[in-house]
PDB file of C-alpha atoms and ligand atoms in Angstrom:
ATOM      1  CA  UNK A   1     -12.464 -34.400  -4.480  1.00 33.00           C
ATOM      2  CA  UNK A   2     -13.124 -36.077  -0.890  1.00 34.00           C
ATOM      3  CA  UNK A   3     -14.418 -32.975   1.246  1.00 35.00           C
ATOM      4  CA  UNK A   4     -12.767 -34.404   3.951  1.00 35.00           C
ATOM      5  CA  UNK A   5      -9.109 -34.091   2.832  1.00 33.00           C
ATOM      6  CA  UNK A   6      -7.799 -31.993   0.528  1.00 32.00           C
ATOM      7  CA  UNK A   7      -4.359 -30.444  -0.580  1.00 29.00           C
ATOM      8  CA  UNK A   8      -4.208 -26.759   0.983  1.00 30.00           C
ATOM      9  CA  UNK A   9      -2.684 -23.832  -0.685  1.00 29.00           C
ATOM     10  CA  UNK A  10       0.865 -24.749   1.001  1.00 29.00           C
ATOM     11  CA  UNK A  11       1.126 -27.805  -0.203  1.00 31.00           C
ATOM     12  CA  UNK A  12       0.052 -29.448   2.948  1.00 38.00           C
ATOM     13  CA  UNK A  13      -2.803 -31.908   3.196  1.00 36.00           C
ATOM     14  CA  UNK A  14      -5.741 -30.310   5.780  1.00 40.00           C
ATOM     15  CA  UNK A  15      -8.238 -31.645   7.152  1.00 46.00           C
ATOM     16  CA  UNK A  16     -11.636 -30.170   7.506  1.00 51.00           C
ATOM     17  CA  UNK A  17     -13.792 -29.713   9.872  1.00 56.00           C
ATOM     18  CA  UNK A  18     -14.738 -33.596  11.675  1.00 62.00           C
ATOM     19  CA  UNK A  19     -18.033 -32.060  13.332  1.00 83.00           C
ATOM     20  CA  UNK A  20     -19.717 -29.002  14.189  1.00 94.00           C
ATOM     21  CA  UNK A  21     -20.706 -28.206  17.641  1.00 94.00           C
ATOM     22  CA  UNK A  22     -23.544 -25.706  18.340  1.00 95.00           C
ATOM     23  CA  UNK A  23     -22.844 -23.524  20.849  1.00 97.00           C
ATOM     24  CA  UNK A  24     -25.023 -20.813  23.201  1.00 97.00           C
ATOM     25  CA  UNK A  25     -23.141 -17.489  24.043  1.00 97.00           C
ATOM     26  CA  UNK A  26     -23.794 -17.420  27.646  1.00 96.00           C
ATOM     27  CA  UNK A  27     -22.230 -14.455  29.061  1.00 96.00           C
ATOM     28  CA  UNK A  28     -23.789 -11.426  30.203  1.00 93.00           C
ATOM     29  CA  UNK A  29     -23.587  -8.598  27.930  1.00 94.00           C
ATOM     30  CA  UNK A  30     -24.600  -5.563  30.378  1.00 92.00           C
ATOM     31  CA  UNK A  31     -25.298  -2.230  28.902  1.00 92.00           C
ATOM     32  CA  UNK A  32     -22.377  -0.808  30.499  1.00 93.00           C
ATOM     33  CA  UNK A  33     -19.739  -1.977  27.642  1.00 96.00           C
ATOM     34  CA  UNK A  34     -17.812   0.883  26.767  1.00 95.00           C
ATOM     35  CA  UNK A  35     -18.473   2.653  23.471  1.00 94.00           C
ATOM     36  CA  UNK A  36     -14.945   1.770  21.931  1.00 97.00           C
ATOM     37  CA  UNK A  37     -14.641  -1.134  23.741  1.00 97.00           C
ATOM     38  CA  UNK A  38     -10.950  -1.959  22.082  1.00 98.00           C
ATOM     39  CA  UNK A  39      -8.806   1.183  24.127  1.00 97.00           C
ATOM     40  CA  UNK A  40      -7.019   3.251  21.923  1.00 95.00           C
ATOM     41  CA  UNK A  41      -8.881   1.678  18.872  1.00 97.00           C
ATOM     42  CA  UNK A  42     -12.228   3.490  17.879  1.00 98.00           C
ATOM     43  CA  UNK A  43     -11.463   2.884  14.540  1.00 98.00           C
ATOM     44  CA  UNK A  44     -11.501  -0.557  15.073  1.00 98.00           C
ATOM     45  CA  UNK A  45     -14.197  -0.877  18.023  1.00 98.00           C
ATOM     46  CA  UNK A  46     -16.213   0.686  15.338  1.00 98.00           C
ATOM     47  CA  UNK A  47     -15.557  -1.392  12.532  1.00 98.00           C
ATOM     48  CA  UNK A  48     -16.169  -4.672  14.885  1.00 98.00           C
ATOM     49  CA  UNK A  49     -19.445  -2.325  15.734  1.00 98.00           C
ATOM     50  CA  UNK A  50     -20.572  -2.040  12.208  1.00 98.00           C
ATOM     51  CA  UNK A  51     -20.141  -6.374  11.931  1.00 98.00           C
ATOM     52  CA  UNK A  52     -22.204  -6.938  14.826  1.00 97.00           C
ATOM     53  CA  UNK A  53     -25.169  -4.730  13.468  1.00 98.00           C
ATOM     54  CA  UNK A  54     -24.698  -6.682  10.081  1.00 97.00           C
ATOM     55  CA  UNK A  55     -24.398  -9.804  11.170  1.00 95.00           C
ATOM     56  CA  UNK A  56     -28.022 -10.523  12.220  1.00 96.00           C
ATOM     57  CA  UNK A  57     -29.451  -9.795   8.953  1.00 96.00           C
ATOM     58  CA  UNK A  58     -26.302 -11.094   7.159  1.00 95.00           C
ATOM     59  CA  UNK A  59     -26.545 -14.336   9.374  1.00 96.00           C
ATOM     60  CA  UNK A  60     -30.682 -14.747   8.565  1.00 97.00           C
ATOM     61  CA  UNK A  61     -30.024 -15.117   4.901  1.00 97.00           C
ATOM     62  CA  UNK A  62     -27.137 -17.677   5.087  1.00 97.00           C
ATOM     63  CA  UNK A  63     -29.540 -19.793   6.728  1.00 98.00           C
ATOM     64  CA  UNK A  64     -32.956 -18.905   4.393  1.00 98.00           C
ATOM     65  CA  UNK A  65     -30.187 -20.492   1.686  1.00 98.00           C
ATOM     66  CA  UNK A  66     -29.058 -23.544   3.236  1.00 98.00           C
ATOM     67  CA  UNK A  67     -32.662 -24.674   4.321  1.00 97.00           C
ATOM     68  CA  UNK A  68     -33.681 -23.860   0.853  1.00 97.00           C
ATOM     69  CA  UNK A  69     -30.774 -26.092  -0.413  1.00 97.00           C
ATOM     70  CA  UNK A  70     -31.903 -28.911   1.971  1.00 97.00           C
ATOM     71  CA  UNK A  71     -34.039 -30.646  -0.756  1.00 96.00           C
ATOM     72  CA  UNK A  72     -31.211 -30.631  -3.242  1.00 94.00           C
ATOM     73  CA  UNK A  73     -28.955 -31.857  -1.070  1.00 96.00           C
ATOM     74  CA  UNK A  74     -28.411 -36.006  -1.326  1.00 94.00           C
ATOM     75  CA  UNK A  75     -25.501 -36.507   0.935  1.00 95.00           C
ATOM     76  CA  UNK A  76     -26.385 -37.071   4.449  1.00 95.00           C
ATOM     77  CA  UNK A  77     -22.717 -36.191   5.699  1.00 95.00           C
ATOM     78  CA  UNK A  78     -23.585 -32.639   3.694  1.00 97.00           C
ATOM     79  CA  UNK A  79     -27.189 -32.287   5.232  1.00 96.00           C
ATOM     80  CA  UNK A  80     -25.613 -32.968   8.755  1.00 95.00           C
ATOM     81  CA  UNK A  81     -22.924 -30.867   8.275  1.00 97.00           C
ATOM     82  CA  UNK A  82     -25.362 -28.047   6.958  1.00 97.00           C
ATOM     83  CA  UNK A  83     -28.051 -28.308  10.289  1.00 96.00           C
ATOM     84  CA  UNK A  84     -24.851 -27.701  12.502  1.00 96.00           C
ATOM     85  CA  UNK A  85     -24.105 -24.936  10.533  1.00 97.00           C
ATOM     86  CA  UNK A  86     -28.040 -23.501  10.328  1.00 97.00           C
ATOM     87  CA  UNK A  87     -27.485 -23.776  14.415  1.00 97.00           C
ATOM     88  CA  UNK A  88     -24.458 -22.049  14.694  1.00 97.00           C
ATOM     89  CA  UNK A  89     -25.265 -19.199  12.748  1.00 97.00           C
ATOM     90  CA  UNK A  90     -28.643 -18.537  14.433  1.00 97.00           C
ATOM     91  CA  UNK A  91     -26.595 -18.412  18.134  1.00 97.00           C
ATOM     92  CA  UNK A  92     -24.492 -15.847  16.419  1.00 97.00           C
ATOM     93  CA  UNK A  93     -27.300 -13.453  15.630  1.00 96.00           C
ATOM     94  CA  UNK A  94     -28.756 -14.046  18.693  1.00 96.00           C
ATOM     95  CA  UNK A  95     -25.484 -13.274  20.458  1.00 97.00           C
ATOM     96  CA  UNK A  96     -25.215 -10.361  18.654  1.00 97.00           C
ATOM     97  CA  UNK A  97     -28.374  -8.578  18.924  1.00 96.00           C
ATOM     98  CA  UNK A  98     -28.149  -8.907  22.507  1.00 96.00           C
ATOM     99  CA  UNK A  99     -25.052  -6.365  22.079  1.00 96.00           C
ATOM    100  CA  UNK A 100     -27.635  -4.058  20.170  1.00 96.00           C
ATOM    101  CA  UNK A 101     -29.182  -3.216  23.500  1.00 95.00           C
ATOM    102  CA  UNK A 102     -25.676  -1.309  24.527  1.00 95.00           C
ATOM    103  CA  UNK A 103     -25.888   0.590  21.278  1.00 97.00           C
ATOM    104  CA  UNK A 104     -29.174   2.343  21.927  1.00 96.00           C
ATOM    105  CA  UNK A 105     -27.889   2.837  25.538  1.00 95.00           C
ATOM    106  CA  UNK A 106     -25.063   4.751  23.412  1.00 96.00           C
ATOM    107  CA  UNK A 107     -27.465   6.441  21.160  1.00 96.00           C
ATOM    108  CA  UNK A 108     -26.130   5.092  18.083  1.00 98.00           C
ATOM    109  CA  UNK A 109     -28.346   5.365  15.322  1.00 98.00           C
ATOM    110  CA  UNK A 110     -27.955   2.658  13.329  1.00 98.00           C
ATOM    111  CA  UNK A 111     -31.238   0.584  12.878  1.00 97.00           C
ATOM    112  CA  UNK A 112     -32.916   2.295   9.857  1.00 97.00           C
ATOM    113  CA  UNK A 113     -29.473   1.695   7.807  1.00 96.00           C
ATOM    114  CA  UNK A 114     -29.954  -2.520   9.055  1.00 97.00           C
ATOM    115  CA  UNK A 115     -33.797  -2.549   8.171  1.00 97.00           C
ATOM    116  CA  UNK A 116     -32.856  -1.032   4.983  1.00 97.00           C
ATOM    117  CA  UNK A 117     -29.973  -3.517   4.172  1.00 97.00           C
ATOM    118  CA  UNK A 118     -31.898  -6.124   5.400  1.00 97.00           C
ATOM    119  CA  UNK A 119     -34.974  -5.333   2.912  1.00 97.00           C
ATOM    120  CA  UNK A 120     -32.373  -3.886  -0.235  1.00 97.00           C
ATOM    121  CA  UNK A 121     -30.011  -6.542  -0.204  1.00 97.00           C
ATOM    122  CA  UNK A 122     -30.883  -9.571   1.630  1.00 96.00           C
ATOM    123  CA  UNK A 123     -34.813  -9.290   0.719  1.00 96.00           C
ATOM    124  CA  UNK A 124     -34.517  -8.809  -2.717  1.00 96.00           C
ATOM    125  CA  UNK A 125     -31.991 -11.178  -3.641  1.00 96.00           C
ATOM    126  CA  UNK A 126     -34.411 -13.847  -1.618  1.00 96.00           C
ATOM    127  CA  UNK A 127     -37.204 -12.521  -4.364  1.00 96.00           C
ATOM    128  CA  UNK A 128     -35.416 -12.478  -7.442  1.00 96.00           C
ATOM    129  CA  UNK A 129     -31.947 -13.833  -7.409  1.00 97.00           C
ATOM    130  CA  UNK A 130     -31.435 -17.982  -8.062  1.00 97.00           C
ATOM    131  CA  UNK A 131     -30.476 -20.168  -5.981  1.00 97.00           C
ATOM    132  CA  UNK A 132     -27.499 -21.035  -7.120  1.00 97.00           C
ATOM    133  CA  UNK A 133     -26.471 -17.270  -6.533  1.00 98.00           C
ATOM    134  CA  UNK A 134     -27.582 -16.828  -3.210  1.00 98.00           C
ATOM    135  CA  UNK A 135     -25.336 -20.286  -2.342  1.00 98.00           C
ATOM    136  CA  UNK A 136     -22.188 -18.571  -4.304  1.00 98.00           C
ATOM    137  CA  UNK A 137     -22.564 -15.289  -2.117  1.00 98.00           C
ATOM    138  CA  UNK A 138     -23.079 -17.336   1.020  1.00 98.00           C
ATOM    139  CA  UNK A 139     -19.743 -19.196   0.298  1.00 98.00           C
ATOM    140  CA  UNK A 140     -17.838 -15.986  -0.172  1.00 98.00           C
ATOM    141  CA  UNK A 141     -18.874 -14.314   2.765  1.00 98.00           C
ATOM    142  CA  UNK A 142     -18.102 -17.209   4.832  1.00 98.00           C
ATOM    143  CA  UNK A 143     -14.392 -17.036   3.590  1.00 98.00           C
ATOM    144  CA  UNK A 144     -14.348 -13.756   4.453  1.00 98.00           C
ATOM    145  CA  UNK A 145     -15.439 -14.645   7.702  1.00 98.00           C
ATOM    146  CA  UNK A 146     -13.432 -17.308   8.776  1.00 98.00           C
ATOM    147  CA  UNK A 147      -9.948 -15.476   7.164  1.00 98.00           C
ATOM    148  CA  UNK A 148     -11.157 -12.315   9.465  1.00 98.00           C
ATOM    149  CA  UNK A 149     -11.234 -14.484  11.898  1.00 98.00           C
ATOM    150  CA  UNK A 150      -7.903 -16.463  11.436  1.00 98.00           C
ATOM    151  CA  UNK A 151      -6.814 -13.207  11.449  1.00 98.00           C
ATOM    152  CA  UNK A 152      -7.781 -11.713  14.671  1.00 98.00           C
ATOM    153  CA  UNK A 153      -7.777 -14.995  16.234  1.00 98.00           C
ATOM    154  CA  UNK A 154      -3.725 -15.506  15.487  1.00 97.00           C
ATOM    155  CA  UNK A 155      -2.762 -11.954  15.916  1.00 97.00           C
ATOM    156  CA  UNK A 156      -4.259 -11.203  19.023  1.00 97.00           C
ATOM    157  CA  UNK A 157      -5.811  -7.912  17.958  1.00 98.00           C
ATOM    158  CA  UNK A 158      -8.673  -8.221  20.963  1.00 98.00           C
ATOM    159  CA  UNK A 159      -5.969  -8.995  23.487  1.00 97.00           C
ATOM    160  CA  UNK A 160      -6.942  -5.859  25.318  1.00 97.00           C
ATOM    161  CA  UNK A 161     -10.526  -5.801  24.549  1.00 98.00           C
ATOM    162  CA  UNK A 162     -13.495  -5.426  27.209  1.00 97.00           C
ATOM    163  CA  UNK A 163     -13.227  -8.976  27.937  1.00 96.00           C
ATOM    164  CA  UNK A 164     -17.196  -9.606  27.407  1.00 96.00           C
ATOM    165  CA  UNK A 165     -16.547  -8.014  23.415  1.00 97.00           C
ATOM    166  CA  UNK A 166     -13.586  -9.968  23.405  1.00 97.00           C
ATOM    167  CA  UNK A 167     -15.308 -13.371  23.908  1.00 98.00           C
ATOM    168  CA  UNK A 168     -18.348 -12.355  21.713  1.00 98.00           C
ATOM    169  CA  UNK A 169     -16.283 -11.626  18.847  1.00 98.00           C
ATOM    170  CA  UNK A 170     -13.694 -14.402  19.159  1.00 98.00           C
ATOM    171  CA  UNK A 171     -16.505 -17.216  19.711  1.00 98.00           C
ATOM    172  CA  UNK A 172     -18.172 -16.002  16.810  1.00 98.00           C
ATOM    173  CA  UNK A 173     -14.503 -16.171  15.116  1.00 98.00           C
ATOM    174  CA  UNK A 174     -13.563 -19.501  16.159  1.00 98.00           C
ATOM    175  CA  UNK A 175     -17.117 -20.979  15.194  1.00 98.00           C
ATOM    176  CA  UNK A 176     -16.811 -19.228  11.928  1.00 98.00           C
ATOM    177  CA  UNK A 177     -13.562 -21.021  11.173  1.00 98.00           C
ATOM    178  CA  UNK A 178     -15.315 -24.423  12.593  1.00 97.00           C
ATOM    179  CA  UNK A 179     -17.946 -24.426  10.155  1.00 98.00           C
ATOM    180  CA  UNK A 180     -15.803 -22.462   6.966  1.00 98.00           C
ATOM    181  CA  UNK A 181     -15.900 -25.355   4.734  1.00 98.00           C
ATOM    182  CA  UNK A 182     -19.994 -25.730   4.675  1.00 98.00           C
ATOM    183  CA  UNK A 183     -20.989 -23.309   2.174  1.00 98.00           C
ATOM    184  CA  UNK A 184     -18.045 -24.057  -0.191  1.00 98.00           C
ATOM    185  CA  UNK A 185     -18.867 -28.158   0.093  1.00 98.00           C
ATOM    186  CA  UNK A 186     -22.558 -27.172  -0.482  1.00 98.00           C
ATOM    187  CA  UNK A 187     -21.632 -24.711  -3.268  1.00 98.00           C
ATOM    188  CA  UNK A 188     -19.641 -27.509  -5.045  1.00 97.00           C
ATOM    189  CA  UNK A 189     -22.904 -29.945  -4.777  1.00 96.00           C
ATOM    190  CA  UNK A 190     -25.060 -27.571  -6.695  1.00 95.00           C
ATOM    191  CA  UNK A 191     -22.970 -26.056  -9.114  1.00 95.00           C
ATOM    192  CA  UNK A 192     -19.329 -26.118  -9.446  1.00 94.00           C
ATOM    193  CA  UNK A 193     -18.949 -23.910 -11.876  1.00 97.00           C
ATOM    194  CA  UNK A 194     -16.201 -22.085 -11.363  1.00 98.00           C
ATOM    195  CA  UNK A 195     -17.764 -18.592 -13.011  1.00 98.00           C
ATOM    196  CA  UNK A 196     -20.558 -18.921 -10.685  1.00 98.00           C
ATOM    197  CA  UNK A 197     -18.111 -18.933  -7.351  1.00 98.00           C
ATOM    198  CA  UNK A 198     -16.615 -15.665  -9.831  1.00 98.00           C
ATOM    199  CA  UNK A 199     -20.123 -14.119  -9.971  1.00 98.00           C
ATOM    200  CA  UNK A 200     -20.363 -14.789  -6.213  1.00 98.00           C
ATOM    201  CA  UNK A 201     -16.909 -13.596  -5.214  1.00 98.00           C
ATOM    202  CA  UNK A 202     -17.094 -10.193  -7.043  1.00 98.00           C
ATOM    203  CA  UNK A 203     -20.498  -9.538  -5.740  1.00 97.00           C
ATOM    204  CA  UNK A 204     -20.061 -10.441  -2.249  1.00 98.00           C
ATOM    205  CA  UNK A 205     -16.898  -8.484  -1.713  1.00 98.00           C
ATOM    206  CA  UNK A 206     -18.341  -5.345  -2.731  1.00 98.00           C
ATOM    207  CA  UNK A 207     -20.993  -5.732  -1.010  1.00 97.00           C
ATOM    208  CA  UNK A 208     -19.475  -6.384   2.324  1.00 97.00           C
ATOM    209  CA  UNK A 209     -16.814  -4.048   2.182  1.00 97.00           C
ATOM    210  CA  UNK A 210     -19.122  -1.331   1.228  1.00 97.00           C
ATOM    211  CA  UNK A 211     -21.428  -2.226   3.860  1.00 97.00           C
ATOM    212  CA  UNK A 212     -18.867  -2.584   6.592  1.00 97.00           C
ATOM    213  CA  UNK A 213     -16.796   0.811   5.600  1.00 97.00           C
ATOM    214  CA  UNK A 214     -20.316   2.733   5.637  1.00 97.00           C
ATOM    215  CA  UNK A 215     -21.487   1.819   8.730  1.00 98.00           C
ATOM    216  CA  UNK A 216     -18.668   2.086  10.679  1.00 98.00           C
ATOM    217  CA  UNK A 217     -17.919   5.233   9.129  1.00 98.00           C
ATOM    218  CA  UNK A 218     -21.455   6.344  10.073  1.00 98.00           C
ATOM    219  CA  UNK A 219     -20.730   5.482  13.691  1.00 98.00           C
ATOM    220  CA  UNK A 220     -17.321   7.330  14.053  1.00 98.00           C
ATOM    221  CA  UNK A 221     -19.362  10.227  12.463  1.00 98.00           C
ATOM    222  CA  UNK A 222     -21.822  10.415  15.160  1.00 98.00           C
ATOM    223  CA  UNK A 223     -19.161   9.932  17.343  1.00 97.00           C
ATOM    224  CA  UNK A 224     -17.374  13.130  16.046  1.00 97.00           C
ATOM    225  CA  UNK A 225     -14.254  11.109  15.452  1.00 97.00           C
ATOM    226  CA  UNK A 226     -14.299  10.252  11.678  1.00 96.00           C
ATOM    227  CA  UNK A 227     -12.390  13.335  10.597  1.00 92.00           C
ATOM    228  CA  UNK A 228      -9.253  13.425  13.020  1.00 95.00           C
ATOM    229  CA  UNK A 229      -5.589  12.307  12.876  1.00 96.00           C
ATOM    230  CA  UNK A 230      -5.734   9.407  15.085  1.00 97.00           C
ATOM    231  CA  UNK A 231      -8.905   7.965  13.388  1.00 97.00           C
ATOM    232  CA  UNK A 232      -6.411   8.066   9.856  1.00 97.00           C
ATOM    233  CA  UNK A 233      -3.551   6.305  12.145  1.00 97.00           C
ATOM    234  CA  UNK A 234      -5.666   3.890  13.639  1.00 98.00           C
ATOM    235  CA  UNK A 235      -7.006   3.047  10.059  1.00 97.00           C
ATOM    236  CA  UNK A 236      -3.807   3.068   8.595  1.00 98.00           C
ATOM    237  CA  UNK A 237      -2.042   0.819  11.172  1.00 97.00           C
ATOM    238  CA  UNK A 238      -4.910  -1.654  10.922  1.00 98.00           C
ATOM    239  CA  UNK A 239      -4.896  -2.102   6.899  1.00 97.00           C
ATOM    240  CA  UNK A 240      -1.283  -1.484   6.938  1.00 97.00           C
ATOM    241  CA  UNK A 241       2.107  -2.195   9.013  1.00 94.00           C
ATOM    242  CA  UNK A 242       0.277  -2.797  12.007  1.00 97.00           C
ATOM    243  CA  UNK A 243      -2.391  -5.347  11.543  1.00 97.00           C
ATOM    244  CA  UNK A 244      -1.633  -5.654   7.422  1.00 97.00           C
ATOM    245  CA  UNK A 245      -5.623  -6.476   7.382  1.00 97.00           C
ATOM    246  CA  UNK A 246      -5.276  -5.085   3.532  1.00 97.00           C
ATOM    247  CA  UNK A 247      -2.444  -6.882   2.297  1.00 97.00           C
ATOM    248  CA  UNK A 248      -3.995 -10.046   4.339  1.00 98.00           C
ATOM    249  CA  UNK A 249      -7.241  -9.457   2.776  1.00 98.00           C
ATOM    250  CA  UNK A 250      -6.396  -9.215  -0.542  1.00 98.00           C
ATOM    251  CA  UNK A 251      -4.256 -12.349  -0.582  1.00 97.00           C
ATOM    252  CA  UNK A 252      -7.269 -14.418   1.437  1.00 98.00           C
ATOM    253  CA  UNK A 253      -9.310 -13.026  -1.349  1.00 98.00           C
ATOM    254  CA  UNK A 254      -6.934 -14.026  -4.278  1.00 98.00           C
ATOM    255  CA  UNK A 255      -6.638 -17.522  -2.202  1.00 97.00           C
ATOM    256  CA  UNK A 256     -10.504 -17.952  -2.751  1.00 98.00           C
ATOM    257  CA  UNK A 257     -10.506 -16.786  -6.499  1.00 97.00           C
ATOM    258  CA  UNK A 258      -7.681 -19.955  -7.314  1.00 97.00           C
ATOM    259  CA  UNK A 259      -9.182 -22.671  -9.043  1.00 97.00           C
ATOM    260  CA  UNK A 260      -8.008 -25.478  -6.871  1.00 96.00           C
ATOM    261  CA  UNK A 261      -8.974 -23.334  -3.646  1.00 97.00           C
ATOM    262  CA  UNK A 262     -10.640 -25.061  -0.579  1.00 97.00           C
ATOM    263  CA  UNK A 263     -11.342 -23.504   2.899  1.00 97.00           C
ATOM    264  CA  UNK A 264      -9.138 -26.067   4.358  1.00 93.00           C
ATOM    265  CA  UNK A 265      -6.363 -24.344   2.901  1.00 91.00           C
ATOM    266  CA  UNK A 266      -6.544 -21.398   5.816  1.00 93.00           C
ATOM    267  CA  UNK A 267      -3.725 -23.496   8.009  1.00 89.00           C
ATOM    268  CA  UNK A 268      -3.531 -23.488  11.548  1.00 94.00           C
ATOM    269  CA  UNK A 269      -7.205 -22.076  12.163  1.00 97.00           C
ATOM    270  CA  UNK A 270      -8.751 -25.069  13.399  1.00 96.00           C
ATOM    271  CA  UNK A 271      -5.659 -25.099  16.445  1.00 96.00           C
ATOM    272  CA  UNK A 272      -6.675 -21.183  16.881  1.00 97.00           C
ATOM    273  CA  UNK A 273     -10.548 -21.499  17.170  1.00 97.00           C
ATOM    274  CA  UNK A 274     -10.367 -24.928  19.279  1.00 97.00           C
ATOM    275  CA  UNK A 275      -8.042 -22.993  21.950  1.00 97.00           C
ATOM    276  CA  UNK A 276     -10.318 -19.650  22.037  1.00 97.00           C
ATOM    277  CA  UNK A 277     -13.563 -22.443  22.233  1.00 97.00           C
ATOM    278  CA  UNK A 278     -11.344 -24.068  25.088  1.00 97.00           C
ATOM    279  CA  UNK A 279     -10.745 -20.984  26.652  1.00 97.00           C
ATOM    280  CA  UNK A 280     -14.380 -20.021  26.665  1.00 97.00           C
ATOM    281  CA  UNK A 281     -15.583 -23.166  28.230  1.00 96.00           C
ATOM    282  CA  UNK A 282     -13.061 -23.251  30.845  1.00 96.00           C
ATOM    283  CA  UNK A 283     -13.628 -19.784  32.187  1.00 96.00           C
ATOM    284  CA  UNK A 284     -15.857 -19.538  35.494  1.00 94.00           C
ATOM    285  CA  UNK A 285     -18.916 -18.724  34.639  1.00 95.00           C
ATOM    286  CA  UNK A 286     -18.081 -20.031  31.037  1.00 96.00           C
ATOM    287  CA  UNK A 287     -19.352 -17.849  28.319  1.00 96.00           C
ATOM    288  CA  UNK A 288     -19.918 -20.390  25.776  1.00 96.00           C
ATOM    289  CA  UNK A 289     -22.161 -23.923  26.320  1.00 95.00           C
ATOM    290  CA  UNK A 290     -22.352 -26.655  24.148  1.00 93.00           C
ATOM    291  CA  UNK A 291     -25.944 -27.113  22.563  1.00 93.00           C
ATOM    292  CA  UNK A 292     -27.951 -30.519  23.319  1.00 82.00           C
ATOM    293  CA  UNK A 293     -29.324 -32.205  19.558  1.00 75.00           C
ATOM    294  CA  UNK A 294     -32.251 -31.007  21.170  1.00 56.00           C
ATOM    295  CA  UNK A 295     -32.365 -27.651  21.554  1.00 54.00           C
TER     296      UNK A 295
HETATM  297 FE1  FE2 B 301     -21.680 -16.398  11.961  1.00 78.26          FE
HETATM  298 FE1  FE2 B 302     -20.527 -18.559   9.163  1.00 78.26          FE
END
């Protein structure tokens, strides 16, 4: 199959990604960002929290497995598309740790739980998983990533967010549904085995659900707000009538467990992500530059 084109899950042909800019997150992130920076929406703010402290680590070993692949991988259109990707991915846990600093101003304790993810999860499977596992769980996770970001991208759910979060999270978003065909295209190059995208798929999912509902859950704890009614309503309006994030999810996640599947098939994200980028750009001081090939 041509990466380029491809039928999507509608029926529609969808094009992929033409090319993949880097981009710097320029904005200041000052310390003074408020806790629950989405009002009325701790539960949320927190979860969006707990991704920002695991993307860094998350990020690192997406990119330890595509330079690893970069021997293997005999298509220059790949490689290119791969390097763009390496770049992109390395702004966002930049980007992100910068955030950090407003969580120690907040007194969130948080960093012994990433070191120890980081050196469980990430470090061991570097040791002693293959290859050809690490690209599987890679491609998952960036599904996952660019579907959570379709979502919040088309349904607005940062509308009323601090509007330095807000930009953070939906450049990262839009960027994440700019570059959500790499790790599939790459996957397919080194094995397309369909049980090994399986393997991936289970093992990803728990492991980034777990991750996410723990640490979020640890940060509503310290905030005294994981055991009260409107923490239960906020969760329940987010997986449920109000956002539908768990009927979404599990049909994104169905989506990538289809046999014909392609990350193309997610339609209308490319128009979503191009206007947030757009937005971004426009805004005075912009909070997003395009990268030179040079730096
Ligand atoms: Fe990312
Ligand atoms: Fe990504």
């Amino acid at each position: 199959m041509d990466p380029a084109t491809v039928v999507d899950g509608h029926g529609e042909d969808s094009a992929v990604e033409e090319s993949i800019t880097p981009r710097r997150f320029v904005a200041r992130l000052p310390t003074d960002i408020p806790r629950h920076w989405l009002p009325g929406n701790e539960v949320v703010s927190s979860l969006l929290n707990a991704y920002t402290i695991l993307v860094p680590a998350n990020e690192a070993f997406y990119i330890r497995t595509l330079n690893a692949c970069m021997p293997r991988i005999t298509d220059d259109a790949l490689r290119e598309r791969c390097q763009a990707f390496i770049r992109q991915e390395a702004q966002h846990g930049v980007a992100h740790k910068r955030y950090w600093d407003n969580l120690d101003v907040q007194g969130y304790a948080y960093r012994r739980f990433e070191r120890t993810v980081d050196r469980v999860i990430f470090r061991t499977m570097d040791r002693y998983a293959p290859l050809w596992l690490h690209v599987s769980l890679v491609s998952c996770v960036e599904h996952i990533n660019a579907f959570l970001g379709y979502e919040f991208l088309s349904q607005t759910i940062l509308a009323d967010a601090d509007p330095r979060m807000r930009d953070l999270m939906e450049w990262h978003f839009a960027e994440e549904i700019e570059h959500r065909a790499v790790a599939f295209d790459l996957l397919q190059a080194i094995t397309p085995h369909y049980s090994v995208r399986l393997l991936g798929a289970l093992t990803t999912t728990a492991l980034f659900y777990l991750l996410m509902a723990g640490m979020a859950a640890s940060l509503l704890a310290q905030d005294r707000l994981l055991c009260r009614k409107a923490s239960v309503r906020q969760l329940v309006h987010h997986l449920g009538k109000g956002h539908g994030m768990g009927r979404r999810t599990l049909r994104h996640l169905r989506d990538y467990l289809r046999r014909d599947f392609h990350p193309s098939c997610l339609t209308g994200a490319d128009d979503l992500a191009a206007e947030a980028l757009a937005r971004q750009a426009r805004a005075v001081p912009p909070a997003i530059m395009p990268m030179s090939p040079q730096t």
